Amino acid sequence: MPSTRDIRRRIKSVKNTRQITKAMELVAASKMKKAQQAALAGRPYADILADMLAAIAARVDESFHPFLVERPVKTRGILVVSSDKGLCGPLNSNVFKLVADIKTPAKFVVIGRKGAQFLARTKRDLVADFPVHDRVPFAEVRAAAEFIVKQFLDGAVDTIEVVYARFKNTLVQEPILRPILPLKSLKQFIDGLQEDAAAKAAENDPREILFEPDVHQVLNGLLPAYVNRIIFQLVLSAKASEHSARMVAMKTAKDNATKLLGDLTLEYNKARQAAITQEILEIAAAQFSS
């Protein structure tokens, strides 16, 4: 049986661990809340973009824009969104399983240190990696989005797809591979938007709308902005998933530490009681021997 000194040392160590995991749980909960608020704050901007795209949809030739032209897929372009740190349960490993299932030729762009390490370890074609802080600044996400879009326009890749952990709720984060480009059609793209009602209202507007300088140049400005916005929303969802998974993992660790602390305290009391009983028996034996 361990000595009472050893048990006290373990109790102190477990108490320190519980304090750390509790602090990390609270920090992750705060960051998750901020990521959710940021995602909601961007919805009015997405509504306006969707409304403008719907107004244009019936007035343009879709073969005009490269985002709307399908071509033979020789090399896929994959944007992998992962975390910079660990301690977030199976979140990253679930995302990496989707990446491992990609057997066709592909080039990868990564957001997050863990993803870059995985791709380097598995010797996949990593083109670039981008850091994005927990606050998820749009400028940092836009740099990654514009890079992979440039690869698509230059013909280096024939698709743009995003692998990320979609935030469903605090306990569920679902790994998703979502196609971004090319768009099958502008109308289907608009119909698939979450703000469907606003988009259809604009599309069915019978009024004559004038576009300056012309409708195709307006589309040239809107589509890249909307693609950047979509990728930004996906990164926000992935960050919320990361913080949520870390919060749950730290809560589990804290609860396990509390349970272990109870077991150690019971073991310490038993050892202490056994030592006291042994001392009493030794004193009694000494009295009888005298």
PDB file of C-alpha atoms in Angstrom:
ATOM      1  CA  MET A   1       0.000   0.000   0.000  1.00  0.00           C
ATOM      2  CA  PRO A   2       1.395   3.478  -0.845  1.00  0.00           C
ATOM      3  CA  SER A   3       2.463   5.642   2.056  1.00  0.00           C
ATOM      4  CA  THR A   4       0.313   8.573   3.178  1.00  0.00           C
ATOM      5  CA  ARG A   5       3.017  10.934   1.879  1.00  0.00           C
ATOM      6  CA  ASP A   6       2.786   9.454  -1.625  1.00  0.00           C
ATOM      7  CA  ILE A   7      -1.013   9.662  -1.566  1.00  0.00           C
ATOM      8  CA  ARG A   8      -0.920  13.301  -0.399  1.00  0.00           C
ATOM      9  CA  ARG A   9       1.451  14.079  -3.266  1.00  0.00           C
ATOM     10  CA  ARG A  10      -0.933  12.488  -5.766  1.00  0.00           C
ATOM     11  CA  ILE A  11      -3.911  14.347  -4.291  1.00  0.00           C
ATOM     12  CA  LYS A  12      -2.079  17.646  -4.695  1.00  0.00           C
ATOM     13  CA  SER A  13      -1.164  16.783  -8.304  1.00  0.00           C
ATOM     14  CA  VAL A  14      -4.759  15.833  -9.189  1.00  0.00           C
ATOM     15  CA  LYS A  15      -6.093  19.035  -7.591  1.00  0.00           C
ATOM     16  CA  ASN A  16      -3.716  21.100  -9.764  1.00  0.00           C
ATOM     17  CA  THR A  17      -4.793  19.193 -12.874  1.00  0.00           C
ATOM     18  CA  ARG A  18      -8.472  19.721 -12.037  1.00  0.00           C
ATOM     19  CA  GLN A  19      -7.896  23.445 -11.602  1.00  0.00           C
ATOM     20  CA  ILE A  20      -6.154  23.694 -14.993  1.00  0.00           C
ATOM     21  CA  THR A  21      -8.818  21.699 -16.861  1.00  0.00           C
ATOM     22  CA  LYS A  22     -11.596  23.761 -15.265  1.00  0.00           C
ATOM     23  CA  ALA A  23      -9.922  26.986 -16.419  1.00  0.00           C
ATOM     24  CA  MET A  24      -9.472  25.578 -19.942  1.00  0.00           C
ATOM     25  CA  GLU A  25     -13.141  24.534 -20.009  1.00  0.00           C
ATOM     26  CA  LEU A  26     -14.275  28.072 -19.145  1.00  0.00           C
ATOM     27  CA  VAL A  27     -11.950  29.650 -21.733  1.00  0.00           C
ATOM     28  CA  ALA A  28     -13.154  27.254 -24.464  1.00  0.00           C
ATOM     29  CA  ALA A  29     -16.806  27.988 -23.594  1.00  0.00           C
ATOM     30  CA  SER A  30     -16.184  31.726 -23.912  1.00  0.00           C
ATOM     31  CA  LYS A  31     -14.417  31.336 -27.271  1.00  0.00           C
ATOM     32  CA  MET A  32     -17.178  29.059 -28.596  1.00  0.00           C
ATOM     33  CA  LYS A  33     -19.788  31.677 -27.714  1.00  0.00           C
ATOM     34  CA  LYS A  34     -17.814  34.385 -29.531  1.00  0.00           C
ATOM     35  CA  ALA A  35     -17.431  32.203 -32.639  1.00  0.00           C
ATOM     36  CA  GLN A  36     -21.196  31.592 -32.719  1.00  0.00           C
ATOM     37  CA  GLN A  37     -21.902  35.306 -32.322  1.00  0.00           C
ATOM     38  CA  ALA A  38     -19.498  36.113 -35.174  1.00  0.00           C
ATOM     39  CA  ALA A  39     -21.288  33.623 -37.441  1.00  0.00           C
ATOM     40  CA  LEU A  40     -24.667  35.187 -36.658  1.00  0.00           C
ATOM     41  CA  ALA A  41     -23.320  38.724 -37.063  1.00  0.00           C
ATOM     42  CA  GLY A  42     -22.380  38.014 -40.688  1.00  0.00           C
ATOM     43  CA  ARG A  43     -25.836  36.831 -41.724  1.00  0.00           C
ATOM     44  CA  PRO A  44     -27.252  40.268 -42.774  1.00  0.00           C
ATOM     45  CA  TYR A  45     -24.266  40.742 -45.107  1.00  0.00           C
ATOM     46  CA  ALA A  46     -24.881  37.282 -46.607  1.00  0.00           C
ATOM     47  CA  ASP A  47     -28.577  38.149 -47.021  1.00  0.00           C
ATOM     48  CA  ILE A  48     -27.760  41.223 -49.083  1.00  0.00           C
ATOM     49  CA  LEU A  49     -25.267  39.347 -51.277  1.00  0.00           C
ATOM     50  CA  ALA A  50     -27.795  36.568 -51.884  1.00  0.00           C
ATOM     51  CA  ASP A  51     -30.461  39.128 -52.745  1.00  0.00           C
ATOM     52  CA  MET A  52     -28.182  40.809 -55.284  1.00  0.00           C
ATOM     53  CA  LEU A  53     -27.148  37.493 -56.860  1.00  0.00           C
ATOM     54  CA  ALA A  54     -30.795  36.496 -57.195  1.00  0.00           C
ATOM     55  CA  ALA A  55     -31.530  39.742 -59.026  1.00  0.00           C
ATOM     56  CA  ILE A  56     -28.724  38.971 -61.485  1.00  0.00           C
ATOM     57  CA  ALA A  57     -29.398  35.241 -62.010  1.00  0.00           C
ATOM     58  CA  ALA A  58     -31.952  35.575 -64.809  1.00  0.00           C
ATOM     59  CA  ARG A  59     -30.002  38.305 -66.654  1.00  0.00           C
ATOM     60  CA  VAL A  60     -26.595  36.699 -67.244  1.00  0.00           C
ATOM     61  CA  ASP A  61     -25.117  34.011 -69.444  1.00  0.00           C
ATOM     62  CA  GLU A  62     -23.771  31.464 -66.954  1.00  0.00           C
ATOM     63  CA  SER A  63     -21.037  30.283 -69.310  1.00  0.00           C
ATOM     64  CA  PHE A  64     -19.556  33.760 -69.008  1.00  0.00           C
ATOM     65  CA  HIS A  65     -18.096  33.259 -65.535  1.00  0.00           C
ATOM     66  CA  PRO A  66     -15.350  30.644 -64.798  1.00  0.00           C
ATOM     67  CA  PHE A  67     -16.958  29.795 -61.440  1.00  0.00           C
ATOM     68  CA  LEU A  68     -19.972  28.442 -63.354  1.00  0.00           C
ATOM     69  CA  VAL A  69     -18.091  26.361 -65.945  1.00  0.00           C
ATOM     70  CA  GLU A  70     -17.560  22.677 -65.170  1.00  0.00           C
ATOM     71  CA  ARG A  71     -14.442  21.058 -66.553  1.00  0.00           C
ATOM     72  CA  PRO A  72     -12.821  17.594 -66.388  1.00  0.00           C
ATOM     73  CA  VAL A  73     -11.476  17.024 -62.894  1.00  0.00           C
ATOM     74  CA  LYS A  74      -7.800  16.119 -63.065  1.00  0.00           C
ATOM     75  CA  THR A  75      -6.672  17.608 -59.751  1.00  0.00           C
ATOM     76  CA  ARG A  76      -8.935  18.459 -56.842  1.00  0.00           C
ATOM     77  CA  GLY A  77      -8.294  21.477 -54.654  1.00  0.00           C
ATOM     78  CA  ILE A  78      -8.949  20.731 -50.968  1.00  0.00           C
ATOM     79  CA  LEU A  79      -8.974  23.308 -48.179  1.00  0.00           C
ATOM     80  CA  VAL A  80      -8.521  21.503 -44.838  1.00  0.00           C
ATOM     81  CA  VAL A  81      -9.616  23.394 -41.715  1.00  0.00           C
ATOM     82  CA  SER A  82      -8.077  22.029 -38.513  1.00  0.00           C
ATOM     83  CA  SER A  83      -6.983  23.335 -35.122  1.00  0.00           C
ATOM     84  CA  ASP A  84      -3.646  24.761 -34.051  1.00  0.00           C
ATOM     85  CA  LYS A  85      -3.726  22.976 -30.691  1.00  0.00           C
ATOM     86  CA  GLY A  86      -4.770  19.580 -29.403  1.00  0.00           C
ATOM     87  CA  LEU A  87      -6.852  18.645 -26.347  1.00  0.00           C
ATOM     88  CA  CYS A  88     -10.076  18.762 -28.376  1.00  0.00           C
ATOM     89  CA  GLY A  89     -11.009  15.092 -28.408  1.00  0.00           C
ATOM     90  CA  PRO A  90     -11.379  13.246 -31.744  1.00  0.00           C
ATOM     91  CA  LEU A  91     -12.201  16.440 -33.674  1.00  0.00           C
ATOM     92  CA  ASN A  92      -9.047  16.565 -35.821  1.00  0.00           C
ATOM     93  CA  SER A  93      -8.783  12.802 -36.308  1.00  0.00           C
ATOM     94  CA  ASN A  94     -12.349  12.702 -37.674  1.00  0.00           C
ATOM     95  CA  VAL A  95     -11.492  15.442 -40.183  1.00  0.00           C
ATOM     96  CA  PHE A  96      -8.273  13.648 -41.159  1.00  0.00           C
ATOM     97  CA  LYS A  97     -10.213  10.431 -41.857  1.00  0.00           C
ATOM     98  CA  LEU A  98     -12.077  12.291 -44.611  1.00  0.00           C
ATOM     99  CA  VAL A  99      -8.760  13.534 -45.983  1.00  0.00           C
ATOM    100  CA  ALA A 100      -7.313  10.000 -45.890  1.00  0.00           C
ATOM    101  CA  ASP A 101     -10.289   8.751 -47.934  1.00  0.00           C
ATOM    102  CA  ILE A 102      -9.339  11.083 -50.826  1.00  0.00           C
ATOM    103  CA  LYS A 103      -7.573   8.780 -53.277  1.00  0.00           C
ATOM    104  CA  THR A 104      -7.754  10.923 -56.429  1.00  0.00           C
ATOM    105  CA  PRO A 105      -4.991  13.453 -57.263  1.00  0.00           C
ATOM    106  CA  ALA A 106      -5.405  16.540 -55.081  1.00  0.00           C
ATOM    107  CA  LYS A 107      -3.584  19.622 -53.876  1.00  0.00           C
ATOM    108  CA  PHE A 108      -4.136  20.770 -50.320  1.00  0.00           C
ATOM    109  CA  VAL A 109      -4.320  24.158 -48.650  1.00  0.00           C
ATOM    110  CA  VAL A 110      -4.485  24.084 -44.857  1.00  0.00           C
ATOM    111  CA  ILE A 111      -5.761  26.309 -42.077  1.00  0.00           C
ATOM    112  CA  GLY A 112      -4.396  25.082 -38.738  1.00  0.00           C
ATOM    113  CA  ARG A 113      -1.091  23.621 -37.573  1.00  0.00           C
ATOM    114  CA  LYS A 114      -2.473  20.136 -36.894  1.00  0.00           C
ATOM    115  CA  GLY A 115      -3.645  19.770 -40.479  1.00  0.00           C
ATOM    116  CA  ALA A 116      -0.280  20.860 -41.863  1.00  0.00           C
ATOM    117  CA  GLN A 117       1.479  18.305 -39.648  1.00  0.00           C
ATOM    118  CA  PHE A 118      -0.874  15.528 -40.763  1.00  0.00           C
ATOM    119  CA  LEU A 119      -0.435  16.268 -44.480  1.00  0.00           C
ATOM    120  CA  ALA A 120       3.343  16.497 -44.119  1.00  0.00           C
ATOM    121  CA  ARG A 121       3.396  13.224 -42.180  1.00  0.00           C
ATOM    122  CA  THR A 122       1.286  11.430 -44.809  1.00  0.00           C
ATOM    123  CA  LYS A 123       3.332  12.970 -47.661  1.00  0.00           C
ATOM    124  CA  ARG A 124       0.410  14.609 -49.446  1.00  0.00           C
ATOM    125  CA  ASP A 125       0.729  17.562 -51.823  1.00  0.00           C
ATOM    126  CA  LEU A 126       0.571  20.507 -49.410  1.00  0.00           C
ATOM    127  CA  VAL A 127       0.623  23.731 -51.416  1.00  0.00           C
ATOM    128  CA  ALA A 128       0.247  26.296 -48.607  1.00  0.00           C
ATOM    129  CA  ASP A 129      -0.838  26.648 -45.002  1.00  0.00           C
ATOM    130  CA  PHE A 130      -2.360  29.710 -43.368  1.00  0.00           C
ATOM    131  CA  PRO A 131      -2.620  30.656 -39.674  1.00  0.00           C
ATOM    132  CA  VAL A 132      -5.986  31.838 -38.392  1.00  0.00           C
ATOM    133  CA  HIS A 133      -6.281  33.056 -34.820  1.00  0.00           C
ATOM    134  CA  ASP A 134      -9.096  32.126 -32.447  1.00  0.00           C
ATOM    135  CA  ARG A 135     -10.800  35.478 -33.153  1.00  0.00           C
ATOM    136  CA  VAL A 136     -11.052  34.374 -36.835  1.00  0.00           C
ATOM    137  CA  PRO A 137     -10.240  37.698 -38.549  1.00  0.00           C
ATOM    138  CA  PHE A 138     -11.841  37.856 -41.989  1.00  0.00           C
ATOM    139  CA  ALA A 139      -8.579  39.141 -43.513  1.00  0.00           C
ATOM    140  CA  GLU A 140      -6.742  35.951 -42.511  1.00  0.00           C
ATOM    141  CA  VAL A 141      -9.457  33.674 -43.897  1.00  0.00           C
ATOM    142  CA  ARG A 142      -9.705  35.761 -47.075  1.00  0.00           C
ATOM    143  CA  ALA A 143      -5.978  35.218 -47.724  1.00  0.00           C
ATOM    144  CA  ALA A 144      -6.485  31.439 -47.723  1.00  0.00           C
ATOM    145  CA  ALA A 145      -9.702  31.671 -49.771  1.00  0.00           C
ATOM    146  CA  GLU A 146      -8.226  33.957 -52.414  1.00  0.00           C
ATOM    147  CA  PHE A 147      -5.139  31.740 -52.709  1.00  0.00           C
ATOM    148  CA  ILE A 148      -7.099  28.584 -53.478  1.00  0.00           C
ATOM    149  CA  VAL A 149      -9.477  30.494 -55.783  1.00  0.00           C
ATOM    150  CA  LYS A 150      -6.435  31.752 -57.718  1.00  0.00           C
ATOM    151  CA  GLN A 151      -5.253  28.139 -58.011  1.00  0.00           C
ATOM    152  CA  PHE A 152      -8.675  27.284 -59.450  1.00  0.00           C
ATOM    153  CA  LEU A 153      -8.688  30.163 -61.933  1.00  0.00           C
ATOM    154  CA  ASP A 154      -5.107  29.394 -63.042  1.00  0.00           C
ATOM    155  CA  GLY A 155      -6.049  25.768 -63.736  1.00  0.00           C
ATOM    156  CA  ALA A 156      -3.786  24.260 -61.080  1.00  0.00           C
ATOM    157  CA  VAL A 157      -6.871  22.637 -59.521  1.00  0.00           C
ATOM    158  CA  ASP A 158     -10.240  21.854 -61.073  1.00  0.00           C
ATOM    159  CA  THR A 159     -12.391  21.988 -57.940  1.00  0.00           C
ATOM    160  CA  ILE A 160     -12.463  23.755 -54.596  1.00  0.00           C
ATOM    161  CA  GLU A 161     -13.686  21.664 -51.673  1.00  0.00           C
ATOM    162  CA  VAL A 162     -13.544  22.337 -47.941  1.00  0.00           C
ATOM    163  CA  VAL A 163     -13.002  19.650 -45.294  1.00  0.00           C
ATOM    164  CA  TYR A 164     -14.027  20.916 -41.865  1.00  0.00           C
ATOM    165  CA  ALA A 165     -15.900  20.035 -38.674  1.00  0.00           C
ATOM    166  CA  ARG A 166     -19.419  21.457 -38.915  1.00  0.00           C
ATOM    167  CA  PHE A 167     -20.842  22.759 -35.651  1.00  0.00           C
ATOM    168  CA  LYS A 168     -24.245  21.194 -34.983  1.00  0.00           C
ATOM    169  CA  ASN A 169     -24.477  21.692 -31.228  1.00  0.00           C
ATOM    170  CA  THR A 170     -22.245  21.694 -28.171  1.00  0.00           C
ATOM    171  CA  LEU A 171     -21.907  17.905 -28.128  1.00  0.00           C
ATOM    172  CA  VAL A 172     -21.947  17.136 -31.873  1.00  0.00           C
ATOM    173  CA  GLN A 173     -19.390  18.260 -34.446  1.00  0.00           C
ATOM    174  CA  GLU A 174     -19.775  16.591 -37.831  1.00  0.00           C
ATOM    175  CA  PRO A 175     -16.831  16.226 -40.263  1.00  0.00           C
ATOM    176  CA  ILE A 176     -17.949  17.426 -43.709  1.00  0.00           C
ATOM    177  CA  LEU A 177     -16.429  17.599 -47.196  1.00  0.00           C
ATOM    178  CA  ARG A 178     -18.269  20.464 -48.893  1.00  0.00           C
ATOM    179  CA  PRO A 179     -17.854  21.340 -52.599  1.00  0.00           C
ATOM    180  CA  ILE A 180     -17.534  25.075 -53.276  1.00  0.00           C
ATOM    181  CA  LEU A 181     -16.468  25.463 -56.929  1.00  0.00           C
ATOM    182  CA  PRO A 182     -17.424  25.077 -59.689  1.00  0.00           C
ATOM    183  CA  LEU A 183     -21.073  26.000 -59.149  1.00  0.00           C
ATOM    184  CA  LYS A 184     -23.488  23.781 -61.073  1.00  0.00           C
ATOM    185  CA  SER A 185     -25.687  26.748 -61.875  1.00  0.00           C
ATOM    186  CA  LEU A 186     -26.318  30.173 -60.427  1.00  0.00           C
ATOM    187  CA  LYS A 187     -29.982  29.401 -59.821  1.00  0.00           C
ATOM    188  CA  GLN A 188     -29.256  26.175 -57.920  1.00  0.00           C
ATOM    189  CA  PHE A 189     -26.608  27.993 -55.929  1.00  0.00           C
ATOM    190  CA  ILE A 190     -29.077  30.672 -54.874  1.00  0.00           C
ATOM    191  CA  ASP A 191     -31.816  28.116 -54.140  1.00  0.00           C
ATOM    192  CA  GLY A 192     -29.407  26.311 -51.816  1.00  0.00           C
ATOM    193  CA  LEU A 193     -28.662  29.330 -49.695  1.00  0.00           C
ATOM    194  CA  GLN A 194     -29.996  29.419 -46.172  1.00  0.00           C
ATOM    195  CA  GLU A 195     -31.579  32.806 -46.881  1.00  0.00           C
ATOM    196  CA  ASP A 196     -33.791  31.205 -49.544  1.00  0.00           C
ATOM    197  CA  ALA A 197     -36.874  33.350 -49.047  1.00  0.00           C
ATOM    198  CA  ALA A 198     -35.064  36.656 -49.527  1.00  0.00           C
ATOM    199  CA  ALA A 199     -33.306  35.373 -52.632  1.00  0.00           C
ATOM    200  CA  LYS A 200     -36.509  34.180 -54.302  1.00  0.00           C
ATOM    201  CA  ALA A 201     -38.250  37.455 -53.553  1.00  0.00           C
ATOM    202  CA  ALA A 202     -35.542  39.324 -55.424  1.00  0.00           C
ATOM    203  CA  GLU A 203     -35.462  36.841 -58.288  1.00  0.00           C
ATOM    204  CA  ASN A 204     -39.203  37.186 -58.902  1.00  0.00           C
ATOM    205  CA  ASP A 205     -39.098  40.978 -58.750  1.00  0.00           C
ATOM    206  CA  PRO A 206     -40.831  42.154 -61.998  1.00  0.00           C
ATOM    207  CA  ARG A 207     -39.250  45.606 -61.939  1.00  0.00           C
ATOM    208  CA  GLU A 208     -36.640  46.556 -64.511  1.00  0.00           C
ATOM    209  CA  ILE A 209     -33.252  46.783 -62.805  1.00  0.00           C
ATOM    210  CA  LEU A 210     -30.352  48.733 -64.273  1.00  0.00           C
ATOM    211  CA  PHE A 211     -26.811  47.579 -63.511  1.00  0.00           C
ATOM    212  CA  GLU A 212     -23.830  49.896 -63.716  1.00  0.00           C
ATOM    213  CA  PRO A 213     -21.438  49.395 -65.459  1.00  0.00           C
ATOM    214  CA  ASP A 214     -23.114  46.130 -66.638  1.00  0.00           C
ATOM    215  CA  VAL A 215     -24.554  42.936 -65.188  1.00  0.00           C
ATOM    216  CA  HIS A 216     -21.503  40.771 -65.977  1.00  0.00           C
ATOM    217  CA  GLN A 217     -19.077  43.088 -64.216  1.00  0.00           C
ATOM    218  CA  VAL A 218     -21.363  43.198 -61.188  1.00  0.00           C
ATOM    219  CA  LEU A 219     -21.394  39.384 -61.183  1.00  0.00           C
ATOM    220  CA  ASN A 220     -17.595  39.373 -61.429  1.00  0.00           C
ATOM    221  CA  GLY A 221     -17.485  41.362 -58.203  1.00  0.00           C
ATOM    222  CA  LEU A 222     -20.232  39.508 -56.339  1.00  0.00           C
ATOM    223  CA  LEU A 223     -19.307  35.859 -56.886  1.00  0.00           C
ATOM    224  CA  PRO A 224     -15.732  36.046 -55.487  1.00  0.00           C
ATOM    225  CA  ALA A 225     -17.066  38.039 -52.516  1.00  0.00           C
ATOM    226  CA  TYR A 226     -19.680  35.391 -51.853  1.00  0.00           C
ATOM    227  CA  VAL A 227     -17.172  32.521 -52.161  1.00  0.00           C
ATOM    228  CA  ASN A 228     -14.926  34.294 -49.653  1.00  0.00           C
ATOM    229  CA  ARG A 229     -17.927  34.716 -47.385  1.00  0.00           C
ATOM    230  CA  ILE A 230     -18.908  31.042 -47.609  1.00  0.00           C
ATOM    231  CA  ILE A 231     -15.380  29.888 -46.724  1.00  0.00           C
ATOM    232  CA  PHE A 232     -15.312  32.389 -43.843  1.00  0.00           C
ATOM    233  CA  GLN A 233     -18.575  30.950 -42.480  1.00  0.00           C
ATOM    234  CA  LEU A 234     -17.181  27.409 -42.718  1.00  0.00           C
ATOM    235  CA  VAL A 235     -14.029  28.410 -40.823  1.00  0.00           C
ATOM    236  CA  LEU A 236     -16.178  30.066 -38.141  1.00  0.00           C
ATOM    237  CA  SER A 237     -18.172  26.842 -37.833  1.00  0.00           C
ATOM    238  CA  ALA A 238     -14.940  24.823 -37.578  1.00  0.00           C
ATOM    239  CA  LYS A 239     -13.607  27.143 -34.858  1.00  0.00           C
ATOM    240  CA  ALA A 240     -16.854  26.855 -32.901  1.00  0.00           C
ATOM    241  CA  SER A 241     -16.557  23.063 -33.233  1.00  0.00           C
ATOM    242  CA  GLU A 242     -12.971  23.176 -31.979  1.00  0.00           C
ATOM    243  CA  HIS A 243     -13.808  25.240 -28.902  1.00  0.00           C
ATOM    244  CA  SER A 244     -16.891  23.125 -28.214  1.00  0.00           C
ATOM    245  CA  ALA A 245     -14.935  19.864 -28.469  1.00  0.00           C
ATOM    246  CA  ARG A 246     -12.201  21.268 -26.219  1.00  0.00           C
ATOM    247  CA  MET A 247     -14.787  22.439 -23.684  1.00  0.00           C
ATOM    248  CA  VAL A 248     -16.362  18.956 -23.555  1.00  0.00           C
ATOM    249  CA  ALA A 249     -12.941  17.265 -23.340  1.00  0.00           C
ATOM    250  CA  MET A 250     -11.831  19.527 -20.499  1.00  0.00           C
ATOM    251  CA  LYS A 251     -15.127  19.038 -18.653  1.00  0.00           C
ATOM    252  CA  THR A 252     -14.678  15.273 -18.912  1.00  0.00           C
ATOM    253  CA  ALA A 253     -11.095  15.586 -17.654  1.00  0.00           C
ATOM    254  CA  LYS A 254     -12.253  17.784 -14.765  1.00  0.00           C
ATOM    255  CA  ASP A 255     -14.999  15.312 -13.811  1.00  0.00           C
ATOM    256  CA  ASN A 256     -12.539  12.406 -13.974  1.00  0.00           C
ATOM    257  CA  ALA A 257     -10.094  14.344 -11.792  1.00  0.00           C
ATOM    258  CA  THR A 258     -12.867  14.977  -9.246  1.00  0.00           C
ATOM    259  CA  LYS A 259     -13.724  11.278  -9.176  1.00  0.00           C
ATOM    260  CA  LEU A 260     -10.062  10.309  -8.847  1.00  0.00           C
ATOM    261  CA  LEU A 261      -9.662  12.850  -6.075  1.00  0.00           C
ATOM    262  CA  GLY A 262     -12.491  11.200  -4.142  1.00  0.00           C
ATOM    263  CA  ASP A 263     -10.907   7.773  -4.581  1.00  0.00           C
ATOM    264  CA  LEU A 264      -7.499   9.056  -3.459  1.00  0.00           C
ATOM    265  CA  THR A 265      -9.006  10.791  -0.426  1.00  0.00           C
ATOM    266  CA  LEU A 266     -10.704   7.541   0.591  1.00  0.00           C
ATOM    267  CA  GLU A 267      -7.451   5.634   0.086  1.00  0.00           C
ATOM    268  CA  TYR A 268      -5.575   8.240   2.131  1.00  0.00           C
ATOM    269  CA  ASN A 269      -8.069   7.984   4.994  1.00  0.00           C
ATOM    270  CA  LYS A 270      -7.800   4.180   4.975  1.00  0.00           C
ATOM    271  CA  ALA A 271      -4.004   4.338   4.997  1.00  0.00           C
ATOM    272  CA  ARG A 272      -4.037   6.917   7.764  1.00  0.00           C
ATOM    273  CA  GLN A 273      -6.477   4.832   9.798  1.00  0.00           C
ATOM    274  CA  ALA A 274      -4.362   1.737   9.250  1.00  0.00           C
ATOM    275  CA  ALA A 275      -1.255   3.596  10.440  1.00  0.00           C
ATOM    276  CA  ILE A 276      -3.055   4.827  13.584  1.00  0.00           C
ATOM    277  CA  THR A 277      -4.344   1.303  14.313  1.00  0.00           C
ATOM    278  CA  GLN A 278      -0.853  -0.103  13.878  1.00  0.00           C
ATOM    279  CA  GLU A 279       0.576   2.453  16.303  1.00  0.00           C
ATOM    280  CA  ILE A 280      -2.103   1.618  18.892  1.00  0.00           C
ATOM    281  CA  LEU A 281      -1.355  -2.098  18.551  1.00  0.00           C
ATOM    282  CA  GLU A 282       2.385  -1.469  18.956  1.00  0.00           C
ATOM    283  CA  ILE A 283       1.773   0.596  22.118  1.00  0.00           C
ATOM    284  CA  ALA A 284      -0.538  -2.044  23.556  1.00  0.00           C
ATOM    285  CA  ALA A 285       1.943  -4.830  22.762  1.00  0.00           C
ATOM    286  CA  ALA A 286       4.750  -2.859  24.453  1.00  0.00           C
ATOM    287  CA  GLN A 287       2.623  -2.431  27.610  1.00  0.00           C
ATOM    288  CA  PHE A 288       1.812  -6.132  27.788  1.00  0.00           C
ATOM    289  CA  SER A 289       5.431  -7.105  27.260  1.00  0.00           C
ATOM    290  CA  SER A 290       6.522  -4.852  30.110  1.00  0.00           C
TER     291      SER A 290
END
